[in-house]
JSON list of C-alpha atoms in Angstrom, two decimals:
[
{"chain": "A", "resi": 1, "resn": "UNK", "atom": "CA", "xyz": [40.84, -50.60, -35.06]},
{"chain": "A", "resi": 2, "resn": "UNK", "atom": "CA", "xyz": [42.21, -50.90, -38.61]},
{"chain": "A", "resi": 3, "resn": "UNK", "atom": "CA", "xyz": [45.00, -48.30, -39.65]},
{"chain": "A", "resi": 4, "resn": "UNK", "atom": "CA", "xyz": [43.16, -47.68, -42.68]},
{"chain": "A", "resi": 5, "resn": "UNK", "atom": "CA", "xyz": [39.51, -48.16, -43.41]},
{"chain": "A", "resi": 6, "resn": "UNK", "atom": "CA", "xyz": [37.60, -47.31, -46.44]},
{"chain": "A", "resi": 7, "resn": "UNK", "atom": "CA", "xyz": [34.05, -48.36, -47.42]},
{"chain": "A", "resi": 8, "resn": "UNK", "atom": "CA", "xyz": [34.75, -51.59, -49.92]},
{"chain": "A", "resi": 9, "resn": "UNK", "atom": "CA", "xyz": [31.22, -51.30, -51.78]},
{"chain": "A", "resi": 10, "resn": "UNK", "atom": "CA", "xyz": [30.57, -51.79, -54.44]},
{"chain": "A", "resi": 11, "resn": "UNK", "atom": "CA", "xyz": [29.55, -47.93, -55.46]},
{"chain": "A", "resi": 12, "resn": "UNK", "atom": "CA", "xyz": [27.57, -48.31, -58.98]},
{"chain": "A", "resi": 13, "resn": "UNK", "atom": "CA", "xyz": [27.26, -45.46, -60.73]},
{"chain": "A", "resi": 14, "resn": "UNK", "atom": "CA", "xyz": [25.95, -44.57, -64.04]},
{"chain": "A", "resi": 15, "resn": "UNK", "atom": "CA", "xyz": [28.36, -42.57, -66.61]},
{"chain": "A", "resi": 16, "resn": "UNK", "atom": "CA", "xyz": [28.38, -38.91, -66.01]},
{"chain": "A", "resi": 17, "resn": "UNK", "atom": "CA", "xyz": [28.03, -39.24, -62.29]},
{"chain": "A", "resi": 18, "resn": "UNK", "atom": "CA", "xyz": [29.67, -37.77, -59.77]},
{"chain": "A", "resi": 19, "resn": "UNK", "atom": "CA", "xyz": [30.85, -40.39, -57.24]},
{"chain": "A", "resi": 20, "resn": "UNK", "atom": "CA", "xyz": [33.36, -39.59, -53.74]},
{"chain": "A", "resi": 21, "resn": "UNK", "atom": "CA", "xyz": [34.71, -41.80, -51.90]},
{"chain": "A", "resi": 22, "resn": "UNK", "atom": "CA", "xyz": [36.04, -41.47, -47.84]},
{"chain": "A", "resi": 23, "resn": "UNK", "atom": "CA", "xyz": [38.77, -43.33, -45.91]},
{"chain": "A", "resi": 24, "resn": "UNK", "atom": "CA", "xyz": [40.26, -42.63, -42.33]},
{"chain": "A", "resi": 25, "resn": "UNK", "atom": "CA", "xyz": [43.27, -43.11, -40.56]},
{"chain": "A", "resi": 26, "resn": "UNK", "atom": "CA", "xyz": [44.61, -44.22, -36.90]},
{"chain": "A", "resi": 27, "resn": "UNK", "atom": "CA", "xyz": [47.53, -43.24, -36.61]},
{"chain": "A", "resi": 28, "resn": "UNK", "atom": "CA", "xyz": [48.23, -39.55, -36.31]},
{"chain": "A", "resi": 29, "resn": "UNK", "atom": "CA", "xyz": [51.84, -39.27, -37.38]},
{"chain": "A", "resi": 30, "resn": "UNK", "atom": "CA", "xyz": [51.36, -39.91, -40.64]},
{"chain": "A", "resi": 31, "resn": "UNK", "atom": "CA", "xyz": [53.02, -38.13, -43.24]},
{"chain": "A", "resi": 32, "resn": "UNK", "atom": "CA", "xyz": [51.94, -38.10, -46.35]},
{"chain": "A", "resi": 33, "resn": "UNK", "atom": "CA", "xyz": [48.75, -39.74, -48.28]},
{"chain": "A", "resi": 34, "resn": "UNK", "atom": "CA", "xyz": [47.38, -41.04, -51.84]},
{"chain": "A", "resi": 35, "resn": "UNK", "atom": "CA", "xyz": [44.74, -42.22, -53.99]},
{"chain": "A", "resi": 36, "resn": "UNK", "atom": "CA", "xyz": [45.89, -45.79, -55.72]},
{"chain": "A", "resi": 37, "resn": "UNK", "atom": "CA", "xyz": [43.53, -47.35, -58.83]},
{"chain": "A", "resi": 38, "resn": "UNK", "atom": "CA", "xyz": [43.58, -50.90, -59.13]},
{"chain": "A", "resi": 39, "resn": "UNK", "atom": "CA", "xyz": [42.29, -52.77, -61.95]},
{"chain": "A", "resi": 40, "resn": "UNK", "atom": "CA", "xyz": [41.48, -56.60, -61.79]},
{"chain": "A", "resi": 41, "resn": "UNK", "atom": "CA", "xyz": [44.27, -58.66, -61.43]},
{"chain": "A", "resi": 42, "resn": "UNK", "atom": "CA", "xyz": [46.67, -55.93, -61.86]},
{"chain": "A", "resi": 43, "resn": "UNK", "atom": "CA", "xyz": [49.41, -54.15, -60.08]},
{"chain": "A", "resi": 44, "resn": "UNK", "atom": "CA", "xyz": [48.16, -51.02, -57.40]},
{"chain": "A", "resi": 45, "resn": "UNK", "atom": "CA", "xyz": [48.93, -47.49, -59.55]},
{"chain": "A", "resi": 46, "resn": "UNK", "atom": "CA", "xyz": [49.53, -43.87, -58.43]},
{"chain": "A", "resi": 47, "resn": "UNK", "atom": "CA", "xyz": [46.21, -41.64, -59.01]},
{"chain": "A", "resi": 48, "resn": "UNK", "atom": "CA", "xyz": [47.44, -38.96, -56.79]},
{"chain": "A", "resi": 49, "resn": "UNK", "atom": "CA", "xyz": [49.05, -38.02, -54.11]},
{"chain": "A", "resi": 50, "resn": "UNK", "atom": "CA", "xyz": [47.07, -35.60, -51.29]},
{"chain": "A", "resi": 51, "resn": "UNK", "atom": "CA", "xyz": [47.76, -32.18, -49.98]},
{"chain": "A", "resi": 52, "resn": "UNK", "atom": "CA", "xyz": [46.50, -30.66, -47.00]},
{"chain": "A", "resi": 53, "resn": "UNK", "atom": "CA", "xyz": [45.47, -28.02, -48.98]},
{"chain": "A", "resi": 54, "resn": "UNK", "atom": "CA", "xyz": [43.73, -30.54, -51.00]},
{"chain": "A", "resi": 55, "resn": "UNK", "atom": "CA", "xyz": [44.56, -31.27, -54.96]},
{"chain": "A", "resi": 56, "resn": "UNK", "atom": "CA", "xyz": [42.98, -31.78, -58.13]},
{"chain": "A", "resi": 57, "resn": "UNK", "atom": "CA", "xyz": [44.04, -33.23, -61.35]},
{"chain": "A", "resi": 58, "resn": "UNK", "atom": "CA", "xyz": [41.36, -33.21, -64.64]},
{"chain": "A", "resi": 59, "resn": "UNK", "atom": "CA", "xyz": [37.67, -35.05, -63.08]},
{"chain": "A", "resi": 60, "resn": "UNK", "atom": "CA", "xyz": [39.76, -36.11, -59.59]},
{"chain": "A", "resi": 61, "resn": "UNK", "atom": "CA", "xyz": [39.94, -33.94, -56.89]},
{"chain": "A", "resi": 62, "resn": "UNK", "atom": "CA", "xyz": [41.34, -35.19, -53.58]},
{"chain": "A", "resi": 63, "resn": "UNK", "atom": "CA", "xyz": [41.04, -33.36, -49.76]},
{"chain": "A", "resi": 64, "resn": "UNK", "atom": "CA", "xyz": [42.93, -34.14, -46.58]},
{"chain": "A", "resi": 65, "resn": "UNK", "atom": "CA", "xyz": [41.90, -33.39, -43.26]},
{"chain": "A", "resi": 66, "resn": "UNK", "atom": "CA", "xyz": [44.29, -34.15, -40.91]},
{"chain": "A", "resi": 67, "resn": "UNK", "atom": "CA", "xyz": [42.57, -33.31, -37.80]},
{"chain": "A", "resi": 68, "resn": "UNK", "atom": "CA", "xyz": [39.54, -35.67, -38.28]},
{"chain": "A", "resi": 69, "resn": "UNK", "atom": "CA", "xyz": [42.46, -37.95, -39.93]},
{"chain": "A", "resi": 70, "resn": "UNK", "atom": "CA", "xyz": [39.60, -38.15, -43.26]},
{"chain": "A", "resi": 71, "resn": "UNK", "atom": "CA", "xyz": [40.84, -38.45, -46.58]},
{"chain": "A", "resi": 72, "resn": "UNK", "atom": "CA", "xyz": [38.46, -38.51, -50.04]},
{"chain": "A", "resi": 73, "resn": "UNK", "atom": "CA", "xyz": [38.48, -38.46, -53.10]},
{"chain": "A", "resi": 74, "resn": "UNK", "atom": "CA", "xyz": [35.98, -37.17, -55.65]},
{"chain": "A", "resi": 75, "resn": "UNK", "atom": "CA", "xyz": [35.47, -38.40, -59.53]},
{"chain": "A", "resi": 76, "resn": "UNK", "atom": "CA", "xyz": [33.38, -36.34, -61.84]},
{"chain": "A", "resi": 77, "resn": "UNK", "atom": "CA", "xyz": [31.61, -36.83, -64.94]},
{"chain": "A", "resi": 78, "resn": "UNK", "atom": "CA", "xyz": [32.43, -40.92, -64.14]},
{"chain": "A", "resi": 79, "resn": "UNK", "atom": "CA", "xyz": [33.42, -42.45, -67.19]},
{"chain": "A", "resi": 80, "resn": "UNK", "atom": "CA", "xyz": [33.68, -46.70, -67.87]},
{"chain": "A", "resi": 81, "resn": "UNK", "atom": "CA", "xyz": [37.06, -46.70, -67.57]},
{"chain": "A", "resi": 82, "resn": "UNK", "atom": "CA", "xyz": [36.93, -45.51, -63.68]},
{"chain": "A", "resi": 83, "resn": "UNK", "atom": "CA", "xyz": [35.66, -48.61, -62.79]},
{"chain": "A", "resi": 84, "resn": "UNK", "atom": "CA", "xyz": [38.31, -50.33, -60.73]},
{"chain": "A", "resi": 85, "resn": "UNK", "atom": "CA", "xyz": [39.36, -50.77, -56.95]},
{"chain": "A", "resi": 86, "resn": "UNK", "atom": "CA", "xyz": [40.23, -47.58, -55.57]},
{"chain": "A", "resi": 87, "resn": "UNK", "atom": "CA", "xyz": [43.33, -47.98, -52.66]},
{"chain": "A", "resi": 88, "resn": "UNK", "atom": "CA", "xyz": [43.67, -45.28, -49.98]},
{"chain": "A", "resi": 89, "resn": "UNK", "atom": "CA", "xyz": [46.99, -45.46, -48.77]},
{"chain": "A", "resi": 90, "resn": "UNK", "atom": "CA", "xyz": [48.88, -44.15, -45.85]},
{"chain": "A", "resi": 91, "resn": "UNK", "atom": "CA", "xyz": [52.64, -43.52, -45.61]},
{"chain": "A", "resi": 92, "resn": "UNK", "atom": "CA", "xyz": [54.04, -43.24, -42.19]},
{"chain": "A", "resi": 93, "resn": "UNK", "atom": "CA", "xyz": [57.14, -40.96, -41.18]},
{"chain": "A", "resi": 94, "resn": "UNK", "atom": "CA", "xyz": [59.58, -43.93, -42.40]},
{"chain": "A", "resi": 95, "resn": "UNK", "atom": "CA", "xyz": [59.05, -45.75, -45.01]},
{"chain": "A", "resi": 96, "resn": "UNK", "atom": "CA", "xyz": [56.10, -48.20, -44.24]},
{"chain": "A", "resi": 97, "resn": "UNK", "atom": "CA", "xyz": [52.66, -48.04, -46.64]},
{"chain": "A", "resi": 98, "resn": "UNK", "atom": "CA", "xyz": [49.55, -48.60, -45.79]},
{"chain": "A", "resi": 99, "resn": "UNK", "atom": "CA", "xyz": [46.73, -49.52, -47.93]},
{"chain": "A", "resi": 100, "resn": "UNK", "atom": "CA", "xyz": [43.03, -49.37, -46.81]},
{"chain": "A", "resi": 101, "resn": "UNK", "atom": "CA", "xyz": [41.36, -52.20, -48.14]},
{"chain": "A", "resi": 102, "resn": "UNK", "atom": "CA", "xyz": [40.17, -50.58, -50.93]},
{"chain": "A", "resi": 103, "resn": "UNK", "atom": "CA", "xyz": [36.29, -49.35, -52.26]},
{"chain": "A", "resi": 104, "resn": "UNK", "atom": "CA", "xyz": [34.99, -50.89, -55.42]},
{"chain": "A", "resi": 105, "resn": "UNK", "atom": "CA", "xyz": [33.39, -48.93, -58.69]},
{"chain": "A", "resi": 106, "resn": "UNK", "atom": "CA", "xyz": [31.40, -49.95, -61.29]},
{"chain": "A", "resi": 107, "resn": "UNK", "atom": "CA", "xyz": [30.45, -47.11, -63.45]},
{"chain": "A", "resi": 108, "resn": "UNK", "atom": "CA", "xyz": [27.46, -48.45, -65.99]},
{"chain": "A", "resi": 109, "resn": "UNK", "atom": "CA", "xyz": [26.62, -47.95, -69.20]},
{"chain": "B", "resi": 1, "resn": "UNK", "atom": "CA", "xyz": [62.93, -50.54, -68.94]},
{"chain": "B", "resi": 2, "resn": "UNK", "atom": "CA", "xyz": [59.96, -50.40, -67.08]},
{"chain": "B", "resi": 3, "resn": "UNK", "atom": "CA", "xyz": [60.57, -49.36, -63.20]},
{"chain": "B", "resi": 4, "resn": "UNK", "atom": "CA", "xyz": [59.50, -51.86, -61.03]},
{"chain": "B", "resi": 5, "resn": "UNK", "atom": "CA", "xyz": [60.24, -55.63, -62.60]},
{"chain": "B", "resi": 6, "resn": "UNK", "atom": "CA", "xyz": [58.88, -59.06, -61.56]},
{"chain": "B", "resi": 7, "resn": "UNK", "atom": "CA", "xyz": [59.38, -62.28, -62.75]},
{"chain": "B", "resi": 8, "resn": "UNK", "atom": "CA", "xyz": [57.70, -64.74, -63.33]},
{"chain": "B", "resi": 9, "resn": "UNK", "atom": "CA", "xyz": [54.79, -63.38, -63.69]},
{"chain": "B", "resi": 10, "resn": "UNK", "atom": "CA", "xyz": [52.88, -66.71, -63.08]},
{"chain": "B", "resi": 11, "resn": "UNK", "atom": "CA", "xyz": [54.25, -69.56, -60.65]},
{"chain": "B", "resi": 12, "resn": "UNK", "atom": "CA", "xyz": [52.53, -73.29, -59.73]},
{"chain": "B", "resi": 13, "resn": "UNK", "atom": "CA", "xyz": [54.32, -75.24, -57.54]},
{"chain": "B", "resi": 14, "resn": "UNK", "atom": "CA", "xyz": [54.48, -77.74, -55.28]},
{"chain": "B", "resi": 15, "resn": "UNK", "atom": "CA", "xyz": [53.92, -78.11, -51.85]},
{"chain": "B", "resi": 16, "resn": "UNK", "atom": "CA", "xyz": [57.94, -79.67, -51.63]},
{"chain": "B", "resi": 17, "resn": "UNK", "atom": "CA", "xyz": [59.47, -76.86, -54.19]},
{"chain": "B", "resi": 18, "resn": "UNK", "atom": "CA", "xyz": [61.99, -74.43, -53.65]},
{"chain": "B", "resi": 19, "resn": "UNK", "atom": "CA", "xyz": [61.03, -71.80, -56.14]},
{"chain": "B", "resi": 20, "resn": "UNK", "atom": "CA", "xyz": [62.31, -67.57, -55.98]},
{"chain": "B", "resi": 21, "resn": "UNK", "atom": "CA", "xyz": [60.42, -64.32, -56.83]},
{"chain": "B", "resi": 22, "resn": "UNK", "atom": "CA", "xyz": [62.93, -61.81, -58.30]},
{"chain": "B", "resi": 23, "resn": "UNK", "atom": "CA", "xyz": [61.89, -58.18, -57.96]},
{"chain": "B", "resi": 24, "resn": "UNK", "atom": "CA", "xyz": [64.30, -55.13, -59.54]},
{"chain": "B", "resi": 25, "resn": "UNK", "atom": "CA", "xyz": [63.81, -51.52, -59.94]},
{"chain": "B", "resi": 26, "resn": "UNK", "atom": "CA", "xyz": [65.18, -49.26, -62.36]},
{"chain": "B", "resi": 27, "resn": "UNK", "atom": "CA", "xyz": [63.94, -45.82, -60.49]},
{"chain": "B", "resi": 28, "resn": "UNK", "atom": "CA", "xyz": [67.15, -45.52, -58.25]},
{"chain": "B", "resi": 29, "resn": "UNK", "atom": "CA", "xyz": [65.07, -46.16, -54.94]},
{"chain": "B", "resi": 30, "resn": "UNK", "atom": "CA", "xyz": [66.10, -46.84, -51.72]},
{"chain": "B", "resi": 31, "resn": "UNK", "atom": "CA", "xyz": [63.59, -49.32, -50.30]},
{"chain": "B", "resi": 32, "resn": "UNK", "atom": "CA", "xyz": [62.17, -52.20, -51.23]},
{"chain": "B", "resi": 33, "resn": "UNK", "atom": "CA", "xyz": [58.70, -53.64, -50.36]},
{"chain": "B", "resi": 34, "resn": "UNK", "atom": "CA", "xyz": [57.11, -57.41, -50.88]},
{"chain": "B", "resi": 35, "resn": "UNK", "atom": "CA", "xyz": [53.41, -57.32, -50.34]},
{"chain": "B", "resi": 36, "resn": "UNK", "atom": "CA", "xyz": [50.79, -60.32, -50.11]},
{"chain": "B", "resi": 37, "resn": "UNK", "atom": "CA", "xyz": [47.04, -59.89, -51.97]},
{"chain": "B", "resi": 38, "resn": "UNK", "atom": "CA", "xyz": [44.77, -62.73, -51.68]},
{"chain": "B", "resi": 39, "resn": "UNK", "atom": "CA", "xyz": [41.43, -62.99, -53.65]},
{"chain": "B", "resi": 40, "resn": "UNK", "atom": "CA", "xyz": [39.11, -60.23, -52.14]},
{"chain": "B", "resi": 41, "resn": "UNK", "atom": "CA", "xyz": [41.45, -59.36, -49.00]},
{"chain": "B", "resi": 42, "resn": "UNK", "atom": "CA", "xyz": [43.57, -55.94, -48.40]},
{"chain": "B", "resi": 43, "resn": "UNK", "atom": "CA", "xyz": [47.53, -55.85, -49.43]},
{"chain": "B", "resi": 44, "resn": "UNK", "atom": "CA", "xyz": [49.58, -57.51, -46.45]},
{"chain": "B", "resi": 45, "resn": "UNK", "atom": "CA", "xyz": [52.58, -55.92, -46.24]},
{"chain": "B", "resi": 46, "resn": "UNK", "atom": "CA", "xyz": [55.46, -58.42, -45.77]},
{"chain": "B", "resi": 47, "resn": "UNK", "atom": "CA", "xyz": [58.97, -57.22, -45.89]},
{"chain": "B", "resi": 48, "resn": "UNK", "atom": "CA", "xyz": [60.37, -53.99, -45.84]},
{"chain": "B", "resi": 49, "resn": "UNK", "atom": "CA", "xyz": [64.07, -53.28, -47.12]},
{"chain": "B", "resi": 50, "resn": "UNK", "atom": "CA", "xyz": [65.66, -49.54, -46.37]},
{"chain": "B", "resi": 51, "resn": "UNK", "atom": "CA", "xyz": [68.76, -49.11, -47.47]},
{"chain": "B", "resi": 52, "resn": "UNK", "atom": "CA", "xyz": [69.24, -53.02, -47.99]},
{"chain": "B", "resi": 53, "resn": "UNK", "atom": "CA", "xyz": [68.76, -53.51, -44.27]},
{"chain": "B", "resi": 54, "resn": "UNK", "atom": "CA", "xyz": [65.31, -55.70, -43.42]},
{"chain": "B", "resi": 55, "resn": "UNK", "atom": "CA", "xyz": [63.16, -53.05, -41.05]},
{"chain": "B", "resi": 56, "resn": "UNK", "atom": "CA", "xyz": [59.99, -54.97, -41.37]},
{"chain": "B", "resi": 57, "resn": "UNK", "atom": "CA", "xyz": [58.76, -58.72, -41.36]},
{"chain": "B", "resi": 58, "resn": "UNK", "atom": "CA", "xyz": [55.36, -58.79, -40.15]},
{"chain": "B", "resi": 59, "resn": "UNK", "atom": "CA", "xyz": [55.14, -61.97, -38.66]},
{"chain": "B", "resi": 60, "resn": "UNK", "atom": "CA", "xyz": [55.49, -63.70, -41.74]},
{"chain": "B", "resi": 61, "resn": "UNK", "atom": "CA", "xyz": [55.94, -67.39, -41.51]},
{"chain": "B", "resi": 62, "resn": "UNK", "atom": "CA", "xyz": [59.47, -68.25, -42.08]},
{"chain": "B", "resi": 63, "resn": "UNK", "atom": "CA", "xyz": [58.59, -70.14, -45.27]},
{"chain": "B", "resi": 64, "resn": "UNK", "atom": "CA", "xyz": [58.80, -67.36, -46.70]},
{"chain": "B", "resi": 65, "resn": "UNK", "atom": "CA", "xyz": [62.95, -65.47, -46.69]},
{"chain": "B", "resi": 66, "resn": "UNK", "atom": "CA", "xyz": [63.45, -62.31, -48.39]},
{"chain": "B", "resi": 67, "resn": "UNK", "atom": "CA", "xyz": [67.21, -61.45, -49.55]},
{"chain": "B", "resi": 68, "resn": "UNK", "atom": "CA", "xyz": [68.02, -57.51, -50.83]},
{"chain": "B", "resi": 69, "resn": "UNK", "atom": "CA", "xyz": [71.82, -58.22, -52.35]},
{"chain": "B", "resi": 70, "resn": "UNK", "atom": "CA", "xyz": [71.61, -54.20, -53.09]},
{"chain": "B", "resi": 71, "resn": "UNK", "atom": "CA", "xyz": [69.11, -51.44, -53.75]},
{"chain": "B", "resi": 72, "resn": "UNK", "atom": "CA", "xyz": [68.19, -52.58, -56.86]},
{"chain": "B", "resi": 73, "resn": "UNK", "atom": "CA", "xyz": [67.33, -56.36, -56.64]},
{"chain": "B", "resi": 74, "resn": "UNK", "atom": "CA", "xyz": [64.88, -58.38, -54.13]},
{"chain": "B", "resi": 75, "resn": "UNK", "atom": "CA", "xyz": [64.34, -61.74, -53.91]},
{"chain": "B", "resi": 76, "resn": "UNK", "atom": "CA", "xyz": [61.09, -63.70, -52.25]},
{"chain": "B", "resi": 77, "resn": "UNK", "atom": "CA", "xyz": [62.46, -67.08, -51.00]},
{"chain": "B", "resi": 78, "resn": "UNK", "atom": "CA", "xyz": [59.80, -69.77, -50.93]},
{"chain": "B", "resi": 79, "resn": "UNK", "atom": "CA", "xyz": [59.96, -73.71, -49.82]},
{"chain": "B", "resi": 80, "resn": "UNK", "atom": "CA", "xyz": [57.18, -75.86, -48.20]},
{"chain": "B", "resi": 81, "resn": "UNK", "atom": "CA", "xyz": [54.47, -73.75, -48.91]},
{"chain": "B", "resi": 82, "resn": "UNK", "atom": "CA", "xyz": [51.05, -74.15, -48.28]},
{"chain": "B", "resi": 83, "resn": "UNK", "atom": "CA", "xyz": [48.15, -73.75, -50.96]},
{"chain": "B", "resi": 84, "resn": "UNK", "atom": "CA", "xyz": [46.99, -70.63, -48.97]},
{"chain": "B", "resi": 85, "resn": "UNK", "atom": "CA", "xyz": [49.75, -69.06, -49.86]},
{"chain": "B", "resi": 86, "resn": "UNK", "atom": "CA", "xyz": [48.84, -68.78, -53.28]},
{"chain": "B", "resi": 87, "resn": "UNK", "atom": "CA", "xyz": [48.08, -65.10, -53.82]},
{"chain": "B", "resi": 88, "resn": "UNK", "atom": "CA", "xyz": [49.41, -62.33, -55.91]},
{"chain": "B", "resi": 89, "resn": "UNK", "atom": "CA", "xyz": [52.98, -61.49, -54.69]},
{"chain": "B", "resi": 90, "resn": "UNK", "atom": "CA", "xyz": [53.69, -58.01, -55.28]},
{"chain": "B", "resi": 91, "resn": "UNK", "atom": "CA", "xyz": [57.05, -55.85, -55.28]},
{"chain": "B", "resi": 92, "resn": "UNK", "atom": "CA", "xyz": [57.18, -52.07, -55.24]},
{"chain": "B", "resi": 93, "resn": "UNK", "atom": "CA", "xyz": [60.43, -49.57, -54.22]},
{"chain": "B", "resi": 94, "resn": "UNK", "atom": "CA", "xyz": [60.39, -46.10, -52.90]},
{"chain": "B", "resi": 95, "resn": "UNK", "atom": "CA", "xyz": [62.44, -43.60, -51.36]},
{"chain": "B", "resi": 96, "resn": "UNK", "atom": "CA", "xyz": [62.55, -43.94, -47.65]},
{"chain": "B", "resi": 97, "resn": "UNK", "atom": "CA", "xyz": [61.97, -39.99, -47.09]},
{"chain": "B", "resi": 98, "resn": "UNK", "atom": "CA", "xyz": [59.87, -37.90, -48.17]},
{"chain": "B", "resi": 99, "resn": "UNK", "atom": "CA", "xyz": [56.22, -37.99, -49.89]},
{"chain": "B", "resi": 100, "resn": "UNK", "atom": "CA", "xyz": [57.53, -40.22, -52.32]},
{"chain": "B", "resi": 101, "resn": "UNK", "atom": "CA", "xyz": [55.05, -42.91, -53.45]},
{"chain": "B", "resi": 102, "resn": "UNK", "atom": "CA", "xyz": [55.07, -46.51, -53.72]},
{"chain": "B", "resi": 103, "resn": "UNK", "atom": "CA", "xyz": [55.79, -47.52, -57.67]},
{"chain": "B", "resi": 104, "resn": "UNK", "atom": "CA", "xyz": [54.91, -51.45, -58.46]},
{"chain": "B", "resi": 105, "resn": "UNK", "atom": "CA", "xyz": [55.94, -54.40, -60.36]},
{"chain": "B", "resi": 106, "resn": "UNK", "atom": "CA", "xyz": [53.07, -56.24, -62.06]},
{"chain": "B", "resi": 107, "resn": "UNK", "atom": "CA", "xyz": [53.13, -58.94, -59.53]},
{"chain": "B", "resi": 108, "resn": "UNK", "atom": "CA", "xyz": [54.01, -62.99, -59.56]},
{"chain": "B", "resi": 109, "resn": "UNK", "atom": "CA", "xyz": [50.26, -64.62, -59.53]},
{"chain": "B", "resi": 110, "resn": "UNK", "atom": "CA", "xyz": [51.30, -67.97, -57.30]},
{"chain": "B", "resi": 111, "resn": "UNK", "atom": "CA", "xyz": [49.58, -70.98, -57.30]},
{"chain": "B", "resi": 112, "resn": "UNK", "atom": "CA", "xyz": [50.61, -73.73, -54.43]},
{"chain": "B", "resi": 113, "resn": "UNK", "atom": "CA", "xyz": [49.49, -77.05, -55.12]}
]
């Protein structure tokens, strides 16, 4: 079993959607979790980090729950420039992260 | 300065070259990472540096030798490669505790010929 599996896609959306996106986790003793964007041929950035009490910040909202070991993130009101490879990533109790393979979204004009 | 540095930011070489990825951070991090992304395929972690002391080398072929002088500079090594090695090398440095997250360089898009 992967550590880290997400759905790669592609989700294609029109603008103004509402689009979410799941990933799970195998190993148990993880410690702390985020949402990366990457764009085509570019670096991985931070979207957000997650909380168990689960986080939002402007049209993303993301949820942990850490006894299915699920993770997700939601977009709202999808605009052009979400559309990019969205990384769920796993940090273990040292150091070591751990990127799902990543979900693809096209949001359409 | 930006945080996390990389050059070059595009390499061809050789098959018979000895070429080096520099990597430094400006964020006053404690670990280094080098990570592997081929075209369509997940980020391969390669080498982990914490606290300038290698923790992780997952199985990477020895073509490749990574070199962390101190916390703020890592090197990526490379001689013989093969042309499947060409990928997007990327860097990134975090703090080894806590929920800190990963911050990354733009990457060194290799090509092996």
């Amino acid at each position: 079993r992967k550590e880290v599996e997400q759905d790669p896609g592609p989700f294609n959306v029109p603008e103004g959607a509402t689009v979410a996106f799941n990933c799970t986790y195998s190993n148990s003793a993880s410690q702390s979790f985020f949402w990366y964007r990457q764009d085509c041929r570019k670096e991985p950035k931070l979207l957000m980090s997650v909380y168990s009490s689960g986080n939002e910040d402007g049209r993303f909202t993301a949820q942990l729950n850490r006894a299915s070991q699920y993770i997700s993130l939601l977009i709202r009101d999808s605009k052009l420039s979400d559309s990019a490879t969205y990384l769920c990533v796993v940090k273990d109790y040292g150091q070591n992260f751990v990127f799902g393979p990543g979900t693809r979204l096209s949001v359409l004009p | 300065e930006t945080g996390v540095t990389q050059t070059p930011r595009h390499l061809v070489m050789g098959m018979t070259n000895k070429k080096s990825l520099k990597c430094e951070q400006h964020l006053g991090h404690n670990a280094m990472y080098w990570y592997k992304q081929s075209a369509k395929k997940p980020l391969e972690l390669m080498f982990v540096y914490s606290l300038e002391e290698r923790v992780e080398n997952n199985s990477v072929p020895s073509r490749f030798s990574p070199e962390c002088p101190n916390s703020s500079h890592l090197f990526l090594h490379l001689h013989t490669l093969q042309p499947e090695d060409s990928a997007l090398y990327l860097c990134a440095s975090s703090q080894v505790s806590g929920r800190t997250e990963a911050f990354f360089g733009q990457g060194t898009r290799l090509t092996v010929v």
